[in-house]
Each structure stands twice: as structure tokens, then as C-alpha cells.
XYZ file of C-alpha atoms in Angstrom:
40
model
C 98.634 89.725 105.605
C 96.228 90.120 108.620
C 97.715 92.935 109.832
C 98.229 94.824 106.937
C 95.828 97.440 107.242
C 94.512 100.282 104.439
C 96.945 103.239 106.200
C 99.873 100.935 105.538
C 99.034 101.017 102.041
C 98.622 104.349 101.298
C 102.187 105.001 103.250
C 103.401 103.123 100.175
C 101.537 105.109 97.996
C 103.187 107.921 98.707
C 106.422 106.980 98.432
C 107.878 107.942 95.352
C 110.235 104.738 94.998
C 109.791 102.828 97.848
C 112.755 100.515 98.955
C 113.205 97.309 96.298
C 112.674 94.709 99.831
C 108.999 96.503 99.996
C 108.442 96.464 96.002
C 109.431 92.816 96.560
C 106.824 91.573 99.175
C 103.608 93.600 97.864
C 104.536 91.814 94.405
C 104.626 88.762 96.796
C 101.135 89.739 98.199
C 99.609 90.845 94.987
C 100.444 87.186 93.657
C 98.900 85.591 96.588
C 95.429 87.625 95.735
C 95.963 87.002 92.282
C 95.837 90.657 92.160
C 97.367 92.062 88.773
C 100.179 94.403 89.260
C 100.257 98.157 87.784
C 103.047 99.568 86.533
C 103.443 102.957 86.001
């Protein structure tokens, strides 16, 4: 999570339905933060 940088998260941003391996690990990271997920 060190390296994840703000450019790497708007590249997923943009995607319109990113791959379910990279929906997996930024639910991973948002649990870590104790970030609350958005669905849309």
C-alpha cells in the first residue's frame, strides 16, 4: 500500500468495470483503512 500512488487510482477510475482480481484487492485495501465502500 506504499506504493500505491493517486495516478494509480484514478487509472481505476476510469475503467468502466475493472477486472474482478482488482475489484477484489481495493475492497481488500478499503477494509484495511476502514474506508467505506461506494457502490454505484
Amino acid at each position: 500500500m506504499d506504493t500505491l500512488k493517486p495516478a494509480d487510482v484514478t487509472v481505476v477510475k476510469s475503467m468502466k468495470n475493472p477486472p474482478g482480481a482488482i475489484k477484489m484487492v481495493l475492497e481488500a485495501i478499503c477494509i484495511m483503512r476502514g474506508i467505506k465502500s461506494e457502490r454505484k
